[in-house]
Coordinates of C-alpha atoms in Angstrom, one line a residue:
Chain A
M1 CA 6.5 25.7 3.4
S2 CA 7.8 28.8 1.5
D3 CA 11.0 28.5 3.1
V4 CA 11.0 25.1 2.5
Q5 CA 10.4 25.7 -1.1
E6 CA 12.9 28.6 -0.8
A7 CA 15.5 27.1 0.4
T8 CA 15.1 24.2 -1.2
K9 CA 15.3 26.8 -4.7
Q10 CA 17.9 27.9 -3.6
L11 CA 20.1 24.0 -2.7
L12 CA 18.9 23.5 -5.9
D13 CA 20.1 26.0 -8.4
V14 CA 23.6 25.3 -6.8
N15 CA 25.3 24.4 -9.9
L16 CA 27.5 21.6 -9.9
H17 CA 31.5 23.0 -9.3
E18 CA 33.0 20.4 -6.8
N19 CA 33.4 22.7 -4.4
W20 CA 29.6 23.7 -3.5
R21 CA 32.2 25.4 0.1
A22 CA 30.7 28.7 -1.4
N23 CA 27.5 28.3 -0.7
Q24 CA 27.4 27.3 2.6
V25 CA 28.3 28.2 5.9
T26 CA 30.2 27.0 8.2
E27 CA 30.6 27.9 11.5
S28 CA 33.3 25.8 12.3
G29 CA 36.9 25.0 10.4
P30 CA 37.9 23.3 7.8
R31 CA 35.9 19.6 7.9
S32 CA 34.6 16.9 5.8
E33 CA 33.2 18.8 3.2
S34 CA 29.7 16.3 3.0
E35 CA 28.7 17.9 6.5
H36 CA 27.0 20.7 6.6
L37 CA 25.4 20.3 3.7
Q38 CA 20.9 20.4 3.0
V39 CA 19.2 18.3 1.8
T40 CA 15.6 18.0 0.6
I41 CA 14.2 14.2 1.2
G42 CA 11.6 13.0 -0.7
A43 CA 10.0 9.8 1.3
T44 CA 6.1 7.6 0.8
V45 CA 4.5 7.3 3.5
P46 CA 1.4 4.7 3.0
T47 CA -1.5 7.0 1.4
G48 CA -3.8 8.5 4.3
F49 CA -1.0 8.5 6.6
E50 CA 0.6 11.9 5.1
Q51 CA -0.2 14.5 7.4
T52 CA 0.6 11.5 10.7
A53 CA 4.7 10.9 8.6
A54 CA 4.9 14.7 8.8
D55 CA 3.7 14.4 11.9
E56 CA 7.3 11.8 12.1
V57 CA 9.4 13.7 11.5
R58 CA 8.9 17.2 12.7
E59 CA 9.0 15.3 15.9
K60 CA 12.4 13.1 15.1
L61 CA 13.8 15.2 12.6
G62 CA 12.8 18.8 14.1
S63 CA 11.9 19.4 10.4
S64 CA 8.7 20.6 9.2
C65 CA 6.8 18.9 5.7
K66 CA 5.6 19.3 2.8
I67 CA 3.2 16.9 1.5
S68 CA 3.0 16.5 -2.8
K69 CA -0.4 16.8 -4.5
D70 CA 1.1 13.4 -5.6
R71 CA -0.4 11.5 -2.6
G72 CA 1.9 9.1 -0.6
K73 CA 4.3 11.4 -1.0
I74 CA 6.2 13.4 1.7
Y75 CA 9.8 16.5 1.2
F76 CA 11.7 18.4 3.8
D77 CA 14.9 19.0 4.7
I78 CA 17.9 18.3 6.1
S79 CA 21.2 18.6 7.0
V80 CA 23.0 15.2 6.2
E81 CA 24.5 14.5 8.8
S82 CA 20.7 13.5 10.8
L83 CA 20.4 11.3 7.9
A84 CA 20.6 8.0 10.5
Q85 CA 18.2 9.7 11.8
V86 CA 15.6 9.5 8.5
H87 CA 16.0 5.5 8.4
C88 CA 14.9 5.8 11.4
L89 CA 11.0 7.4 10.7
R90 CA 8.8 4.2 10.9
S91 CA 5.8 5.8 8.6
V92 CA 7.4 6.0 5.5
D93 CA 7.7 3.1 2.8
N94 CA 11.0 4.6 0.4
L95 CA 13.6 7.9 1.0
F96 CA 15.0 9.2 -2.1
V97 CA 17.0 12.2 -1.9
V98 CA 15.4 15.2 -4.7
V99 CA 18.1 16.4 -7.0
K100 CA 15.5 18.9 -8.6
E101 CA 11.7 19.3 -8.6
F102 CA 9.2 21.4 -10.7
K103 CA 6.6 22.9 -9.6
D104 CA 5.0 23.0 -13.1
Y105 CA 6.7 21.6 -16.1
Q106 CA 5.5 23.5 -19.5
F107 CA 5.7 20.1 -21.8
K108 CA 5.6 20.2 -25.4
E109 CA 3.3 19.2 -27.9
T110 CA 4.6 16.1 -29.5
K111 CA 6.0 13.0 -28.2
E112 CA 9.4 14.0 -29.9
E113 CA 9.7 17.3 -28.2
V114 CA 8.5 16.0 -25.1
L115 CA 10.9 12.5 -24.5
K116 CA 14.0 15.2 -26.4
D117 CA 14.0 17.7 -23.4
F118 CA 13.5 15.1 -21.2
E119 CA 17.3 14.2 -23.0
E120 CA 18.2 17.1 -22.8
L121 CA 17.1 17.8 -19.2
A122 CA 19.9 14.8 -17.8
G123 CA 23.4 16.9 -18.4
K124 CA 21.3 20.1 -17.0
L125 CA 20.3 18.9 -13.4
P126 CA 22.0 19.1 -10.5
W127 CA 23.6 15.8 -9.5
S128 CA 26.4 16.9 -7.3
D129 CA 24.6 17.9 -4.2
P130 CA 22.0 14.2 -4.3
L131 CA 24.9 12.2 -5.3
K132 CA 27.0 13.2 -2.2
V133 CA 24.6 12.1 -0.2
W134 CA 24.0 8.8 -2.2
K135 CA 27.0 8.3 -1.3
I136 CA 27.4 8.8 2.1
N137 CA 23.9 6.7 2.5
T138 CA 25.4 4.4 0.2
S139 CA 28.4 3.8 4.2
F140 CA 25.4 2.3 5.8
K141 CA 24.6 -0.6 4.5
K142 CA 27.5 -2.7 3.6
K143 CA 27.9 -3.9 0.1
K144 CA 24.9 -7.2 0.2
T145 CA 25.1 -10.5 -2.0
K146 CA 22.8 -10.6 -5.4
R147 CA 20.1 -11.2 -3.8
K148 CA 16.2 -10.6 -5.7
K149 CA 14.5 -8.0 -4.9
I150 CA 10.7 -8.7 -2.5
N151 CA 7.8 -8.5 -4.2
Q152 CA 7.4 -4.1 -3.5
N153 CA 3.2 -4.7 -3.8
S154 CA 2.5 -3.3 0.0
G155 CA 0.7 -5.6 2.3
R156 CA -1.1 -8.7 0.4
E157 CA 0.7 -11.1 -0.1
K158 CA 1.9 -14.9 0.6
I159 CA 5.5 -14.5 1.9
D160 CA 8.1 -17.6 2.6
N161 CA 10.4 -17.4 5.3
G162 CA 13.2 -17.0 3.3
Q163 CA 12.6 -13.2 2.0
G164 CA 11.0 -11.9 4.1
D165 CA 13.9 -11.6 6.2
K166 CA 16.2 -10.2 4.2
T167 CA 13.8 -6.3 5.0
D168 CA 14.9 -7.4 8.1
E169 CA 18.6 -6.1 7.6
K170 CA 17.2 -2.2 7.5
E171 CA 14.7 -3.4 10.5
D172 CA 18.0 -3.8 11.9
K173 CA 20.3 -1.2 11.1
K174 CA 17.3 1.8 11.4
G175 CA 15.8 0.5 15.2
F176 CA 19.3 0.1 15.9
T177 CA 20.7 3.4 14.6
N178 CA 17.8 4.2 17.6
N179 CA 19.1 2.7 19.9
T180 CA 22.4 3.9 20.0
L181 CA 23.2 6.7 17.7
D182 CA 27.1 7.6 19.6
S183 CA 29.3 5.0 19.1
H184 CA 30.7 2.2 15.8
I185 CA 29.1 -0.7 16.1
L186 CA 28.9 -4.0 14.7
D187 CA 26.2 -5.8 14.0
Y188 CA 25.4 -9.3 12.8
Y189 CA 21.7 -10.8 12.0
E190 CA 21.9 -14.6 10.7
N191 CA 18.9 -16.0 8.5
P192 CA 18.7 -19.5 8.8
A193 CA 16.4 -19.9 6.1
I194 CA 18.9 -18.5 3.4
K195 CA 21.9 -19.6 4.9
E196 CA 23.6 -16.1 4.5
E197 CA 25.5 -13.5 6.8
I198 CA 24.1 -10.5 6.4
S199 CA 25.9 -7.6 8.5
T200 CA 25.4 -4.0 9.5
L201 CA 28.8 -1.5 9.3
V202 CA 26.8 2.0 11.1
G203 CA 29.1 4.3 11.1
D204 CA 27.5 7.9 13.4
D205 CA 30.8 10.2 12.8
L206 CA 29.3 10.0 8.7
A207 CA 33.7 11.8 7.9
S208 CA 36.4 8.9 9.4
S209 CA 33.4 6.3 8.9
K210 CA 32.7 7.9 4.5
D211 CA 36.1 7.1 3.9
E212 CA 36.7 4.2 6.2
K213 CA 34.3 2.7 3.5
D214 CA 35.8 4.1 0.6
E215 CA 38.3 1.9 0.3
K216 CA 36.4 -1.5 0.9
E217 CA 33.1 -1.1 -0.6
E218 CA 31.8 -1.8 -3.6
T219 CA 29.0 0.7 -4.4
H220 CA 32.5 2.9 -5.2
P221 CA 34.0 0.8 -8.0
K222 CA 35.1 2.3 -11.6
V223 CA 31.7 2.2 -13.3
L224 CA 28.2 2.8 -11.6
K225 CA 25.7 0.6 -12.6
F226 CA 21.8 2.4 -12.1
R227 CA 18.8 1.4 -13.4
V228 CA 15.6 4.5 -14.7
T229 CA 12.6 4.6 -12.7
C230 CA 9.4 6.4 -13.6
N231 CA 5.8 6.8 -12.2
R232 CA 3.4 9.2 -14.1
A233 CA 0.5 10.0 -13.6
G234 CA -1.7 12.8 -15.1
E235 CA -4.9 12.8 -18.1
K236 CA -2.6 14.5 -20.3
H237 CA 0.8 13.3 -21.1
C238 CA 1.0 12.4 -24.7
F239 CA 4.5 9.8 -23.5
S240 CA 4.2 6.8 -21.4
S241 CA 5.5 6.3 -18.2
N242 CA 8.6 3.5 -20.6
E243 CA 9.8 5.7 -22.8
A244 CA 11.1 9.1 -21.0
A245 CA 12.9 6.0 -18.0
R246 CA 14.4 4.9 -21.9
D247 CA 15.3 8.2 -23.3
F248 CA 16.7 10.3 -19.7
G249 CA 18.1 7.2 -18.4
G250 CA 19.8 7.2 -21.9
A251 CA 21.0 11.1 -21.7
V252 CA 22.0 10.1 -17.9
Q253 CA 24.1 7.4 -18.8
D254 CA 25.3 9.5 -22.1
Y255 CA 26.1 12.5 -19.2
F256 CA 28.1 10.0 -16.5
K257 CA 29.5 7.0 -18.5
W258 CA 27.2 4.1 -15.5
K259 CA 26.2 0.8 -16.7
A260 CA 21.7 1.0 -17.5
D261 CA 20.7 -1.9 -14.6
M262 CA 17.3 -3.5 -14.3
T263 CA 18.3 -5.5 -11.6
N264 CA 21.5 -4.4 -9.9
F265 CA 21.9 -1.4 -10.1
D266 CA 24.2 0.7 -7.3
V267 CA 22.0 4.4 -8.1
E268 CA 18.2 4.2 -8.8
V269 CA 17.6 7.1 -10.1
L270 CA 13.6 8.6 -9.9
L271 CA 11.7 10.3 -12.4
N272 CA 8.4 11.0 -10.4
I273 CA 5.5 12.7 -12.7
H274 CA 2.3 13.9 -11.6
D275 CA 0.8 15.8 -13.6
N276 CA 2.7 18.9 -13.9
E277 CA 4.7 18.3 -10.9
I278 CA 8.0 16.7 -11.7
V279 CA 10.3 14.9 -9.1
V280 CA 13.8 13.5 -9.7
G281 CA 15.3 11.7 -7.3
I282 CA 18.0 9.6 -6.1
A283 CA 16.9 6.5 -4.5
L284 CA 17.9 6.3 -0.6
T285 CA 16.3 2.8 0.2
E286 CA 16.2 -0.2 -1.7
E287 CA 13.7 -2.3 -0.5
S288 CA 10.6 -1.1 1.2
L289 CA 11.4 -0.5 5.1
H290 CA 7.6 -2.0 5.9
R291 CA 8.0 -4.8 6.7
R292 CA 11.1 -4.1 8.9
N293 CA 9.7 -6.5 11.6
I294 CA 8.3 -9.7 10.5
T295 CA 10.1 -12.8 9.4
H296 CA 6.9 -14.4 9.2
F297 CA 4.3 -14.1 7.3
G298 CA 0.9 -14.9 7.4
P299 CA -1.3 -14.8 4.1
T300 CA -2.5 -10.8 5.0
T301 CA 0.6 -9.3 6.9
L302 CA 0.1 -5.6 7.7
R303 CA 3.1 -2.7 7.1
S304 CA 5.3 -1.6 9.8
T305 CA 3.9 1.7 8.5
L306 CA 0.8 1.7 8.4
A307 CA 0.6 -0.3 11.6
Y308 CA 2.5 3.2 12.8
G309 CA 0.3 5.0 12.0
M310 CA -3.0 3.8 13.6
L311 CA -1.5 2.9 16.0
R312 CA 0.4 6.8 16.5
L313 CA -3.6 8.0 15.4
C314 CA -4.4 7.1 18.9
A315 CA -1.6 9.2 20.8
P316 CA -0.6 6.4 23.4
Q317 CA 0.7 7.4 26.6
P318 CA 3.4 6.5 28.9
T319 CA 1.6 2.8 30.3
D320 CA -1.5 3.0 28.4
I321 CA -2.3 -1.2 27.8
I322 CA -2.9 -1.3 23.7
V323 CA -4.3 -4.1 22.8
D324 CA -4.9 -6.1 19.5
P325 CA -7.5 -8.8 19.5
M326 CA -7.3 -9.6 15.7
C327 CA -3.0 -9.8 15.0
G328 CA -2.5 -11.9 13.2
T329 CA 1.0 -12.3 12.0
G330 CA 1.0 -9.7 15.4
A331 CA 2.4 -6.7 13.2
I332 CA 0.5 -3.9 15.0
P333 CA 1.6 -5.1 18.3
I334 CA 5.0 -5.6 17.2
E335 CA 5.5 -1.7 16.3
G336 CA 3.8 -1.2 19.2
A337 CA 6.4 -2.8 21.7
T338 CA 9.2 -1.4 19.3
E339 CA 8.2 2.2 18.3
W340 CA 6.2 2.2 22.4
S341 CA 8.1 0.7 24.7
N342 CA 6.0 2.0 27.7
C343 CA 3.4 0.7 27.1
Y344 CA 2.3 -2.2 27.8
H345 CA 0.8 -4.5 24.5
I346 CA -1.9 -7.8 23.9
A347 CA -1.0 -9.3 20.3
G348 CA -4.6 -12.4 20.5
D349 CA -5.9 -14.3 18.2
N350 CA -8.3 -17.0 16.8
N351 CA -6.6 -19.1 15.3
P352 CA -3.1 -20.7 16.5
L353 CA -1.5 -19.9 13.6
A354 CA -1.3 -16.8 13.5
V355 CA -0.9 -16.8 17.9
N356 CA 2.3 -18.8 16.4
R357 CA 3.3 -16.5 14.0
A358 CA 2.9 -13.8 16.2
A359 CA 4.6 -15.1 19.4
N360 CA 7.7 -16.4 16.6
N361 CA 8.3 -12.3 15.1
I362 CA 8.4 -11.5 19.0
S363 CA 10.5 -13.6 19.7
S364 CA 13.2 -12.3 16.3
L365 CA 12.5 -9.4 17.1
L366 CA 13.7 -10.2 21.2
T367 CA 16.8 -11.9 19.4
K368 CA 17.6 -8.9 17.5
S369 CA 17.4 -7.0 20.9
Q370 CA 19.3 -9.3 22.3
I371 CA 22.1 -9.4 19.6
K372 CA 22.6 -5.1 20.0
E373 CA 22.0 -4.9 23.2
G374 CA 24.8 -7.3 22.8
K375 CA 24.5 -7.9 26.9
V376 CA 21.5 -10.0 29.4
S377 CA 18.3 -11.0 27.5
W378 CA 15.9 -8.7 27.2
S379 CA 12.3 -8.5 27.3
L380 CA 9.1 -6.6 25.5
P381 CA 6.5 -5.5 27.1
I382 CA 4.2 -7.3 24.9
D383 CA 2.5 -10.6 25.4
A384 CA 0.6 -13.5 22.5
V385 CA -2.9 -15.2 23.8
Q386 CA -5.2 -17.5 22.1
W387 CA -8.2 -16.0 22.1
D388 CA -12.4 -15.0 20.8
I389 CA -12.9 -11.5 20.2
C390 CA -16.1 -12.4 21.1
N391 CA -15.5 -13.3 24.7
L392 CA -11.8 -11.4 25.8
P393 CA -10.9 -12.6 28.8
L394 CA -10.0 -8.6 29.9
R395 CA -11.8 -6.9 32.7
T396 CA -14.4 -3.8 31.2
G397 CA -13.0 -0.8 31.0
S398 CA -9.3 -2.7 31.3
V399 CA -8.1 -0.9 27.6
D400 CA -6.4 2.2 26.7
I401 CA -6.0 1.9 22.7
I402 CA -7.4 -0.9 20.5
V403 CA -5.4 -1.3 16.9
T404 CA -6.8 -3.8 15.0
D405 CA -7.1 -4.5 10.7
M406 CA -9.8 -6.7 10.8
P407 CA -11.2 -10.0 7.9
F408 CA -12.4 -8.3 4.8
G409 CA -13.8 -10.9 3.6
K410 CA -11.7 -11.1 0.7
R411 CA -8.9 -12.9 1.8
M412 CA -9.7 -13.6 5.2
G413 CA -13.6 -14.6 6.5
S414 CA -15.9 -13.7 4.0
K415 CA -18.4 -11.3 3.6
K416 CA -21.9 -12.9 5.2
R417 CA -19.8 -13.5 7.8
N418 CA -18.7 -9.7 8.6
W419 CA -22.9 -9.3 8.8
N420 CA -22.4 -10.9 12.0
L421 CA -18.5 -11.0 13.4
Y422 CA -18.3 -7.0 13.2
P423 CA -21.4 -6.4 15.7
A424 CA -19.6 -8.3 18.1
C425 CA -16.4 -7.6 17.6
L426 CA -17.9 -4.0 17.7
R427 CA -19.8 -4.7 21.4
E428 CA -16.8 -6.2 22.8
M429 CA -14.1 -4.2 22.3
S430 CA -16.7 -1.1 23.7
R431 CA -17.1 -3.1 26.9
V432 CA -13.0 -3.9 27.1
C433 CA -12.5 -0.2 25.9
K434 CA -12.0 2.0 28.6
P435 CA -15.0 4.2 29.0
G436 CA -14.3 7.9 28.2
T437 CA -10.2 8.2 27.6
G438 CA -10.6 4.5 25.9
R439 CA -9.3 4.7 21.8
A440 CA -10.4 3.1 18.8
A441 CA -8.1 2.4 15.7
L442 CA -10.0 0.2 12.6
L443 CA -8.5 -1.4 9.4
T444 CA -11.8 -2.8 7.2
Q445 CA -11.6 -3.2 3.9
D446 CA -15.9 -3.9 4.8
K447 CA -16.5 -0.1 5.1
K448 CA -20.8 -0.9 4.6
C449 CA -20.5 -3.6 7.1
F450 CA -18.1 -1.2 9.4
T451 CA -20.2 1.6 9.4
K452 CA -24.0 -0.9 9.8
A453 CA -22.5 -2.1 12.8
L454 CA -21.6 1.7 13.8
S455 CA -24.5 3.2 13.5
G456 CA -26.0 0.9 16.2
M457 CA -23.2 1.4 18.4
G458 CA -23.1 5.5 19.3
H459 CA -24.1 4.9 22.9
V460 CA -20.5 3.9 23.4
W461 CA -18.4 4.6 20.4
R462 CA -18.1 8.0 18.8
K463 CA -16.0 8.6 14.8
V464 CA -14.2 11.0 15.1
H465 CA -11.9 10.2 11.9
T466 CA -11.2 8.7 8.7
V467 CA -8.9 7.9 6.8
W468 CA -8.9 6.0 3.2
V469 CA -6.3 4.7 2.3
N470 CA -5.2 1.9 -0.4
I471 CA -4.4 -2.0 1.0
G472 CA -2.7 -4.3 -1.5
G473 CA -5.4 -2.7 -4.7
L474 CA -8.0 -3.2 -2.5
H475 CA -9.6 0.5 -1.5
A476 CA -9.7 0.9 2.8
A477 CA -10.8 2.7 5.4
V478 CA -8.9 2.9 8.9
Y479 CA -11.9 4.5 11.8
L480 CA -10.2 6.6 14.4
L481 CA -12.8 6.1 17.8
K482 CA -12.9 7.3 20.9
R483 CA -15.3 5.9 23.6
T484 CA -17.5 7.2 25.1
P485 CA -18.1 8.0 29.3
Q486 CA -20.8 5.6 29.0
A487 CA -19.7 2.0 31.2
F488 CA -21.3 -0.5 29.3
V489 CA -24.3 -2.9 30.1
H490 CA -24.0 -5.8 28.6
P491 CA -28.0 -6.7 27.5
S492 CA -28.4 -10.5 29.8
E493 CA -29.6 -10.2 32.9
Q494 CA -26.2 -12.0 34.3
D495 CA -23.9 -10.0 33.2
G496 CA -26.1 -7.5 35.2
E497 CA -23.6 -8.5 37.7
R498 CA -20.9 -7.9 36.2
T499 CA -20.9 -3.6 36.3
P500 CA -20.3 -2.8 39.4
W501 CA -16.8 -4.2 38.9
C502 CA -16.1 -1.3 36.2
K503 CA -13.1 0.7 38.4
E504 CA -13.3 3.7 37.2
Chain B
M1 CA 3.2 -15.0 29.6
K2 CA 3.5 -11.8 32.1
P3 CA 1.2 -12.3 35.0
L4 CA 0.3 -8.6 34.5
P5 CA -2.2 -10.0 31.3
H6 CA -3.1 -12.8 33.5
N7 CA -4.0 -10.2 36.1
L8 CA -6.5 -8.4 33.8
P9 CA -8.2 -11.5 32.7
S10 CA -11.4 -11.8 33.4
P11 CA -14.5 -14.8 33.6
H12 CA -15.6 -14.8 30.2
V13 CA -17.3 -18.3 30.6
R14 CA -21.1 -17.7 30.8
G15 CA -22.6 -18.6 33.4
V16 CA -20.4 -17.8 35.7
G17 CA -20.3 -15.0 38.3
P18 CA -18.3 -12.4 38.6
R19 CA -16.0 -14.8 41.2
G20 CA -14.6 -16.4 38.4
F21 CA -12.1 -13.8 38.4
P22 CA -9.1 -13.7 38.9
L23 CA -8.3 -16.8 36.9
R24 CA -6.0 -19.0 39.0
L25 CA -2.7 -19.7 38.0
Q26 CA -0.3 -22.5 37.7
A27 CA 3.1 -22.6 37.0
T28 CA 5.1 -25.3 35.4
E29 CA 7.9 -24.1 33.7
V30 CA 9.2 -20.3 33.9
R31 CA 11.3 -17.9 33.4
I32 CA 13.5 -14.9 34.1
N33 CA 14.3 -12.3 32.2
P34 CA 16.2 -9.4 33.2
V35 CA 14.3 -6.0 31.8
E36 CA 16.3 -2.3 31.9
F37 CA 14.9 -0.6 35.6
N38 CA 12.4 2.3 34.3
P39 CA 10.9 3.3 37.6
D40 CA 8.6 5.9 36.2
F41 CA 6.8 2.8 34.2
V42 CA 6.6 0.6 37.3
A43 CA 5.1 3.9 38.8
R44 CA 2.5 4.2 36.9
M45 CA 1.3 0.5 36.6
I46 CA 0.9 0.1 40.0
P47 CA -3.5 1.4 39.5
K48 CA -3.5 -0.5 37.4
V49 CA -2.8 -3.6 39.6
E50 CA -5.6 -6.8 41.0
W51 CA -3.7 -7.4 44.4
A52 CA -5.6 -9.9 45.3
A53 CA -4.8 -11.4 41.6
L54 CA -1.7 -10.9 41.7
L55 CA -0.9 -11.8 45.2
E56 CA -1.7 -15.3 44.9
A57 CA 0.2 -15.6 41.7
A58 CA 2.9 -14.3 43.4
D59 CA 2.7 -16.9 45.2
T60 CA 1.7 -19.8 43.5
L61 CA 4.9 -18.8 41.7
H62 CA 7.2 -19.2 44.8
L63 CA 8.1 -15.9 43.7
V64 CA 9.8 -14.2 47.9
E65 CA 10.0 -10.4 48.5
V66 CA 6.2 -9.1 46.5
P67 CA 4.9 -6.6 47.7
K68 CA 1.9 -6.5 49.9
G69 CA -0.4 -3.8 48.4
P70 CA 0.8 0.3 47.4
I71 CA 2.7 1.1 50.1
E72 CA 2.7 5.2 51.4
G73 CA 5.0 7.0 48.7
Y74 CA 5.8 4.1 46.8
E75 CA 6.0 6.6 43.5
H76 CA 10.1 7.3 45.0
D77 CA 10.7 3.7 46.9
E78 CA 12.9 2.4 45.1
K79 CA 12.8 -0.7 46.8
F80 CA 9.3 -1.4 46.3
L81 CA 9.4 -0.4 43.1
R82 CA 12.2 -2.8 42.4
Q83 CA 10.8 -5.6 44.3
M84 CA 7.2 -4.8 41.1
H85 CA 9.2 -4.6 38.0
H86 CA 10.5 -8.1 39.0
V87 CA 7.2 -9.4 39.5
L88 CA 4.8 -7.8 36.6
L89 CA 7.3 -7.4 33.6
E90 CA 10.6 -10.1 34.8
V91 CA 9.1 -13.3 34.7
D92 CA 7.5 -14.6 31.8
V93 CA 5.2 -17.7 32.3
L94 CA 6.1 -20.6 29.5
E95 CA 4.0 -23.2 30.4
G96 CA 0.9 -23.8 33.1
T97 CA -2.3 -23.6 33.4
L98 CA -5.0 -20.2 34.5
Q99 CA -8.1 -21.9 36.4
C100 CA -11.6 -20.2 36.8
P101 CA -12.3 -20.6 40.6
E102 CA -15.5 -21.3 39.3
S103 CA -15.8 -23.3 36.7
G104 CA -12.4 -25.1 37.8
R105 CA -12.4 -24.8 34.2
L106 CA -8.2 -25.0 32.9
F107 CA -7.2 -23.0 30.6
P108 CA -3.4 -24.0 28.7
I109 CA -0.5 -21.9 29.3
S110 CA 2.1 -23.3 25.6
R111 CA 5.5 -21.7 25.3
G112 CA 4.3 -18.3 26.6
I113 CA 1.2 -18.3 25.6
P114 CA -2.2 -18.9 27.1
N115 CA -4.8 -20.3 24.9
M116 CA -8.7 -18.9 26.2
L117 CA -11.0 -20.3 23.9
L118 CA -14.1 -21.5 25.0
S119 CA -16.0 -23.9 23.4
D120 CA -19.1 -23.8 22.1
E121 CA -20.9 -25.1 24.5
E122 CA -19.3 -22.3 27.0
T123 CA -20.5 -19.1 24.5
E124 CA -23.8 -20.3 24.4
T125 CA -25.7 -17.3 25.8

């Protein structure tokens, strides 16, 4: 961890001169100066899944992560060439490039002094490299027509089709670069609901695309528009986040001569204050990546980043059968089919509305894949079924992984209903789940009910891990369970006949 | 719905014995989707296949060139794997029914989604 900090420190100590070349080692001849830039990227992830996200970063980018004390954030170093791949990470909600990090900031005594310090800070920060990164990052995205930002509230809300579709542009670009990192391709996604044609242009050769974009990009106008977002957490601060944002923002405006605009900005400067730790950054994502797969929302649609984290906890192996028996809009199986396409995913729900939404989301995904691939119709290893969680039409011991978001009993179902539902679910899930190797990741806010239901099932389920998460303000938990080697024996006499089929 | 999930279902109608499996597939609308061939994936799925059920499904869907069972050295037999790939991943039943051979209970498949819900009487233990 300390070499990350060391590298970060070195990088951030670079002065503001444009000619940074002296500080960088380039092995080959003169190329675009931005190519070998090393930067620190910060990412916000669902609270509780910081380690899972760090694992994904190590796996896909080869970088090690620093997990911040400020929950839900991780930091890692990359070279700017890997920026496109960073956008392909599936466990992160938002990305930003770090301008400077203060591990132990000394706040002065009075509010006036503290705010004055923030004002003076603006002019002393090493903006140059992070801004280069921001520029390159912007060249990945097409300029957008004005539109409302969707509600960034994580987790559960009712969103109509129109707004939901907008985030898919991000998904498009992301999932897309995932598959075809080595060619220039034009991507079109038409949003029928809001009758808007959105296209994304992705270039792998950063140097050339950057030059091209410079001409056309609306984000290189004479004057950039910006805003400052301040997040403050801590007991001992004598100022509010608004005050900090205002004064820091004022100084930034003076320094760069940018125009302040709260809604239609080009640059979002982040001022994150957590006790004595301050991180100044520039946002690289404007809408959270977490709703990427879903075009048809339901009342309790899960964040894709959370779905990814839960699936990853189960360590899917090739050809595993992965089932979500209460899939709702299908967020989990869809994320699964996209990321673990060598597994088979089944999405099931008893509610016809939910199953239809899931099927629609699957179709949308297929359409996008179709467009990307350009040629033939394409299929994903995923199916939707309407079924009853307490009577699953699945063979005993045939499922490797179960991942689901259980009804909390708040927006869906009721606490009282959970007292009967949870034990029945756990029982049926233990039947279909493969003894010995099977595992389940179950999300619920009704922790009391779940714990009680689980306590009677020690012979089939063993709890190995609990991740505490925050879902739309509710304190929930993801329970990771392992299926014990014991074969399922149904209490009723008639099902004594089922066990002979238990194939091992 | 691909034949693979159909392969998995078991009779969950109470009062129906083991012979209830496999559910009999009838299709009125089928779509063939070309899918990229991944020999490794197919080879690993073979041990999970319930052959009797698959062959019956293949029959009712009028699929030709379906292997009758795993052959020796199937992992390296491209022809075998491609045939299995086709029947497991490229056939999609859009409209049809699944029938429990014992009780005769029909489960509809509509827009590719099978409805396996039981009525209240059927779930009575």
